[in-house]
Backbone as a printed PyTorch tensor [residue, N CA C, xyz], in Angstrom:
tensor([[[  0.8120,  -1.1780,   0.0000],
         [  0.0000,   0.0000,   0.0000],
         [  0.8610,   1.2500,   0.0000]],

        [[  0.0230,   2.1630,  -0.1040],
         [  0.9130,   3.4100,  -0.5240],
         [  0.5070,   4.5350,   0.6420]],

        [[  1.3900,   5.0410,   1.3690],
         [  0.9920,   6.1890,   2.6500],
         [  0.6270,   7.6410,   2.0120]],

        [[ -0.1410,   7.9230,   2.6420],
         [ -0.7550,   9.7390,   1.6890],
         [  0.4860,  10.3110,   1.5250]],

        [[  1.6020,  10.3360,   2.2410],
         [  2.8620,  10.6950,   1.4530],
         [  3.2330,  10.2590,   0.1660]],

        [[  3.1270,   9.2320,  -0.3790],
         [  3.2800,   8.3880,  -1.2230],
         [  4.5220,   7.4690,  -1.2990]],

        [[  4.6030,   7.3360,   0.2990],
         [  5.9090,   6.1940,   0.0130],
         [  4.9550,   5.0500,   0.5900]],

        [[  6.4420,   3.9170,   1.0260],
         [  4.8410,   2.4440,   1.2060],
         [  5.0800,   2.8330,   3.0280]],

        [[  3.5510,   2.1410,   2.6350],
         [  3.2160,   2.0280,   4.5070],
         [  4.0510,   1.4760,   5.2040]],

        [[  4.3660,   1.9520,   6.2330],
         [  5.2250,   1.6820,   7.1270],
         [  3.8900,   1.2790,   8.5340]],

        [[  4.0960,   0.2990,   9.7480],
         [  3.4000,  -0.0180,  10.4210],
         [  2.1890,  -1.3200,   9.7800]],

        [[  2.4680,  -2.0180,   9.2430],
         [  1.4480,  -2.6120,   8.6570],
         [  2.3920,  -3.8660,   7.5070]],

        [[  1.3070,  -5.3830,   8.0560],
         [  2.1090,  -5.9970,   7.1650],
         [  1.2880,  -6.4960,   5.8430]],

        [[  1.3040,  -6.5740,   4.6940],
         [  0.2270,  -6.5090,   3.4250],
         [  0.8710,  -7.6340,   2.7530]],

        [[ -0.1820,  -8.6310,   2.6090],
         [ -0.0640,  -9.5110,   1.2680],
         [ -0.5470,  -9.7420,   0.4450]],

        [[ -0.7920, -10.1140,  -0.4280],
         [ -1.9780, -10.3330,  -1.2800],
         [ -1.3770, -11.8010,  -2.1080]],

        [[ -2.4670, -11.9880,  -2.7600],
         [ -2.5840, -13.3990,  -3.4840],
         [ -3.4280, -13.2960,  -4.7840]],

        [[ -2.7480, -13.4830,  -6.3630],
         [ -3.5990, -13.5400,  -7.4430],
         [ -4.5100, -14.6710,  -7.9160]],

        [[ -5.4710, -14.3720,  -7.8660],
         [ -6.3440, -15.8420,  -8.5310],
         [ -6.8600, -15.4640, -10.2340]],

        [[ -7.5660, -16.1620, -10.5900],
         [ -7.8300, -16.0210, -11.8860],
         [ -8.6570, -14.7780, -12.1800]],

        [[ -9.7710, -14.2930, -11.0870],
         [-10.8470, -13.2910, -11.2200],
         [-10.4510, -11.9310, -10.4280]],

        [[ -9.4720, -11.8150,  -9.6710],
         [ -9.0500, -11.0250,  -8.3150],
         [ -7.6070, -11.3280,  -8.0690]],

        [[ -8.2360, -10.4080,  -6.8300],
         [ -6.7310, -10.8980,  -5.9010],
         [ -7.3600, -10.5790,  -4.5870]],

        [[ -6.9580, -11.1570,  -3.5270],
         [ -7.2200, -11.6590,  -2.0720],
         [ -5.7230, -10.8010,  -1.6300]],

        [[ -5.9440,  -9.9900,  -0.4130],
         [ -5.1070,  -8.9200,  -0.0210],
         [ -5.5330,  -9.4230,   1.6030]],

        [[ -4.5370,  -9.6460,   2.5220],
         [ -4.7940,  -9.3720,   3.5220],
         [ -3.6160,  -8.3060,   4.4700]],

        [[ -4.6260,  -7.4450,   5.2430],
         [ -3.1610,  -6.0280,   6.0790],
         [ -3.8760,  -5.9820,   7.3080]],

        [[ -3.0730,  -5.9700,   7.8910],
         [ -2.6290,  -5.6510,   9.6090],
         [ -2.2470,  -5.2430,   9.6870]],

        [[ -2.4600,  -3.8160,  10.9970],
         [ -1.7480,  -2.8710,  11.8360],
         [ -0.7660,  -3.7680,  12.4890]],

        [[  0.0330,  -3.4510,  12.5060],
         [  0.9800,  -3.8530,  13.5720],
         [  1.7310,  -3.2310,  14.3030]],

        [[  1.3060,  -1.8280,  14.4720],
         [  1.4580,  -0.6920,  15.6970],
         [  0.7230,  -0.4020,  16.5080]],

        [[  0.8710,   0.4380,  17.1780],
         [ -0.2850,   0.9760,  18.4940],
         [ -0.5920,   2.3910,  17.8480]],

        [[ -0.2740,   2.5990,  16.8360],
         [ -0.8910,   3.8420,  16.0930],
         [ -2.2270,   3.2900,  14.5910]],

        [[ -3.0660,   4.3550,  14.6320],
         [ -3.5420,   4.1010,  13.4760],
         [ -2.6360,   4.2390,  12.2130]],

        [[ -3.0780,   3.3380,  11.3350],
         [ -2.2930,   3.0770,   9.6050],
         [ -3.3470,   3.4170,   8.7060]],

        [[ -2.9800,   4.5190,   7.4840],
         [ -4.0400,   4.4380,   6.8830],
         [ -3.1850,   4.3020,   5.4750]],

        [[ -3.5570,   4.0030,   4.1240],
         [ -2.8960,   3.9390,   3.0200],
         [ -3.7930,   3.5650,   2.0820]],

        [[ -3.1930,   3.6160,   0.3330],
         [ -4.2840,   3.3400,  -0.5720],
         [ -3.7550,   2.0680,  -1.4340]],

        [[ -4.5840,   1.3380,  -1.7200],
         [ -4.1920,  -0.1100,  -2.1980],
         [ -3.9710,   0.9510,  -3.8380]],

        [[ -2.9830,   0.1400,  -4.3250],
         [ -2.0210,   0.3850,  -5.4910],
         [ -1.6190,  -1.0270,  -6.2840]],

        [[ -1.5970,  -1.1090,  -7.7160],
         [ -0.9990,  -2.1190,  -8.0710],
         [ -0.8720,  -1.7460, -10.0820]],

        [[  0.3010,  -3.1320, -10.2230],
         [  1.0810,  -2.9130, -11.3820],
         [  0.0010,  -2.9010, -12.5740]],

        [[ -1.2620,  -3.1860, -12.2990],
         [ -2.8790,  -3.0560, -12.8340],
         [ -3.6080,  -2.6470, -12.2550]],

        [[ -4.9890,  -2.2090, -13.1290],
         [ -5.7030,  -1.4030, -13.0940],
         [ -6.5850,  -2.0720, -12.2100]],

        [[ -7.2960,  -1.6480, -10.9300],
         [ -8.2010,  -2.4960, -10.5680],
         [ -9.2700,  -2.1410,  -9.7770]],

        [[-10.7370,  -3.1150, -10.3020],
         [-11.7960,  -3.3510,  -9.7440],
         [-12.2860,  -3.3130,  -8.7280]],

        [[-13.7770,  -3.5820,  -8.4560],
         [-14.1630,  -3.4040,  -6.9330],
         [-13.5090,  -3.7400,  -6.2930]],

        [[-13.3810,  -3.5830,  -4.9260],
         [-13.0830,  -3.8970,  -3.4320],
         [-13.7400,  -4.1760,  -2.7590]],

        [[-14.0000,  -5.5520,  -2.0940],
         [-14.9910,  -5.8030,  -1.3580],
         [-14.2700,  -6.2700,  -0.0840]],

        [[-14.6410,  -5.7110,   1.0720],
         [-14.2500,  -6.2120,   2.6190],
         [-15.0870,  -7.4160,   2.9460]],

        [[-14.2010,  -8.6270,   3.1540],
         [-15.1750, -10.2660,   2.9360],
         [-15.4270, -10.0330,   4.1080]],

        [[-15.1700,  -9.8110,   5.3840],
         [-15.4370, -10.1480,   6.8240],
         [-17.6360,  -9.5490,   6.2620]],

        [[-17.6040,  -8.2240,   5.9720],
         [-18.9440,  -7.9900,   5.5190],
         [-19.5990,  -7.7370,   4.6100]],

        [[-18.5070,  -8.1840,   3.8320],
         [-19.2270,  -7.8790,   2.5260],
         [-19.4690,  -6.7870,   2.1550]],

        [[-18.9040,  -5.7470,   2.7390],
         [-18.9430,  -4.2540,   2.1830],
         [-17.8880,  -4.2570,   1.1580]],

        [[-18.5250,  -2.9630,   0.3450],
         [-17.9620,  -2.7690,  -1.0880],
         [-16.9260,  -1.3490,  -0.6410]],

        [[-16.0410,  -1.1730,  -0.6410],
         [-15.2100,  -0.0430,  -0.2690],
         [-15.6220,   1.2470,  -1.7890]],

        [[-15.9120,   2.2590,  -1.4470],
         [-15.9130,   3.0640,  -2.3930],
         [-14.8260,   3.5770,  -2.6410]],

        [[-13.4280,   3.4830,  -2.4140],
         [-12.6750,   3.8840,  -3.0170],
         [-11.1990,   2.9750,  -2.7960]],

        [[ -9.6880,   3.1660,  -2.8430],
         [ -9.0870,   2.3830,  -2.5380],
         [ -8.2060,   2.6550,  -1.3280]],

        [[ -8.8570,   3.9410,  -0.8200],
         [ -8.3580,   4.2250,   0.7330],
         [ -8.7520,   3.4400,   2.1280]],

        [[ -7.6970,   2.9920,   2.8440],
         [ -7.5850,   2.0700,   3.7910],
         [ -6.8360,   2.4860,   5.0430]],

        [[ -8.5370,   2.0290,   5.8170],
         [ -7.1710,   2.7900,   7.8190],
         [ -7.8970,   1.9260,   8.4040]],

        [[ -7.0290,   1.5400,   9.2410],
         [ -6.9540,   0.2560,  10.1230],
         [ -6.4590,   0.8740,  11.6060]],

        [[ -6.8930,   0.7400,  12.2390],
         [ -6.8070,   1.2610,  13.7480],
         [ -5.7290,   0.0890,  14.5810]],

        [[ -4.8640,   0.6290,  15.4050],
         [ -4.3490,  -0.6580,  15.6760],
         [ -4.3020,  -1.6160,  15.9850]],

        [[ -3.7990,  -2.8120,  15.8510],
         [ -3.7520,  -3.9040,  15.6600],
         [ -4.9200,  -4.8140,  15.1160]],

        [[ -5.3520,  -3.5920,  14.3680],
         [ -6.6950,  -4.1570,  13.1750],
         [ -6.1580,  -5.0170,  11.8900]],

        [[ -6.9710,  -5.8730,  11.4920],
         [ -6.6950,  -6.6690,  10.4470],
         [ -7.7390,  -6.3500,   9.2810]],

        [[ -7.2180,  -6.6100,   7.9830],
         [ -9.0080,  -6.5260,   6.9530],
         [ -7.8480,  -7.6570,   6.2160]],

        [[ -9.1830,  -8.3880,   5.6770],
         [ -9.2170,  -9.2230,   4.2260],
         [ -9.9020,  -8.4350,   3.2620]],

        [[ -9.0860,  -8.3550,   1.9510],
         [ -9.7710,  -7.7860,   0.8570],
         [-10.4330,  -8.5580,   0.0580]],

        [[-11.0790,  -8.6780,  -1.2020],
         [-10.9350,  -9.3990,  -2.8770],
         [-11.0200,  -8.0340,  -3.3250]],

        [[-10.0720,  -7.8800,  -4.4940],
         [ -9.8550,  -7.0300,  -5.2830],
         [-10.4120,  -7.6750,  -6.9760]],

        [[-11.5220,  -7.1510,  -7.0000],
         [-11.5580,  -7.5200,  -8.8410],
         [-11.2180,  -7.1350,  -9.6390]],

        [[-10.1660,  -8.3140, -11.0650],
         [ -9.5660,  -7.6300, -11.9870],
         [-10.7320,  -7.1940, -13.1640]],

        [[-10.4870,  -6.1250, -13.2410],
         [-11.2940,  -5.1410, -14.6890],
         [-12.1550,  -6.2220, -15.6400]],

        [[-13.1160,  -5.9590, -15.3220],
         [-13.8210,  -7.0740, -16.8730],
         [-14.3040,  -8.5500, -16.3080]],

        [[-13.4130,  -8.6800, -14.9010],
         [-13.8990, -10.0100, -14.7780],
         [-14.9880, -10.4690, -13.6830]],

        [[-15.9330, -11.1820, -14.0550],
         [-17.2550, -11.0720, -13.3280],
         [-17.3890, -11.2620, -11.8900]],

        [[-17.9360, -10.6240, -11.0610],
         [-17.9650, -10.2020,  -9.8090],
         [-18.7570, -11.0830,  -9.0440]],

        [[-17.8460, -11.4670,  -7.5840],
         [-18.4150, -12.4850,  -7.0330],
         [-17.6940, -13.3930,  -6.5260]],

        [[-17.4830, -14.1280,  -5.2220],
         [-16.8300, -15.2600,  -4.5800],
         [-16.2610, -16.4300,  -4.9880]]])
């Protein structure tokens, strides 16, 4: 992820995983401060949906309070939406 400065987040550990339709992102705080940052990648990409509820993120800004965790799915462009 990328910090509103625009370097990468610092405090927070981010992975993600490509599948055929998406990609599966999971980030954790791992400070006692809030982390906030914007998911970024070498493609263009699709909804965001937070699986814990199924909320759709309206944009690709992300803050996690500490020692908060989120699971993402990120959908790639074009490809049909859904679990």
């Amino acid at each position: 992820g990328v910090a509103p400065d625009g370097n990468l987040v610092t405090g927070a550990v981010v992975r993600a995983v490509e599948r055929e339709r998406d990609w599966l992102m999971f980030a954790c705080n791992i400070s006692g401060e809030p982390v906030e940052f914007d998911i970024s990648g070498q493609q263009e990409l699709g909804q965001i949906t937070e699986l814990r509820s199924l909320t759709k993120l309206s944009d690709r800004h992300v803050e996690l309070e500490p020692y908060q965790e989120i699971i993402l799915q990120i959908a790639k462009p074009g490809a049909p939406v859904g679990l």
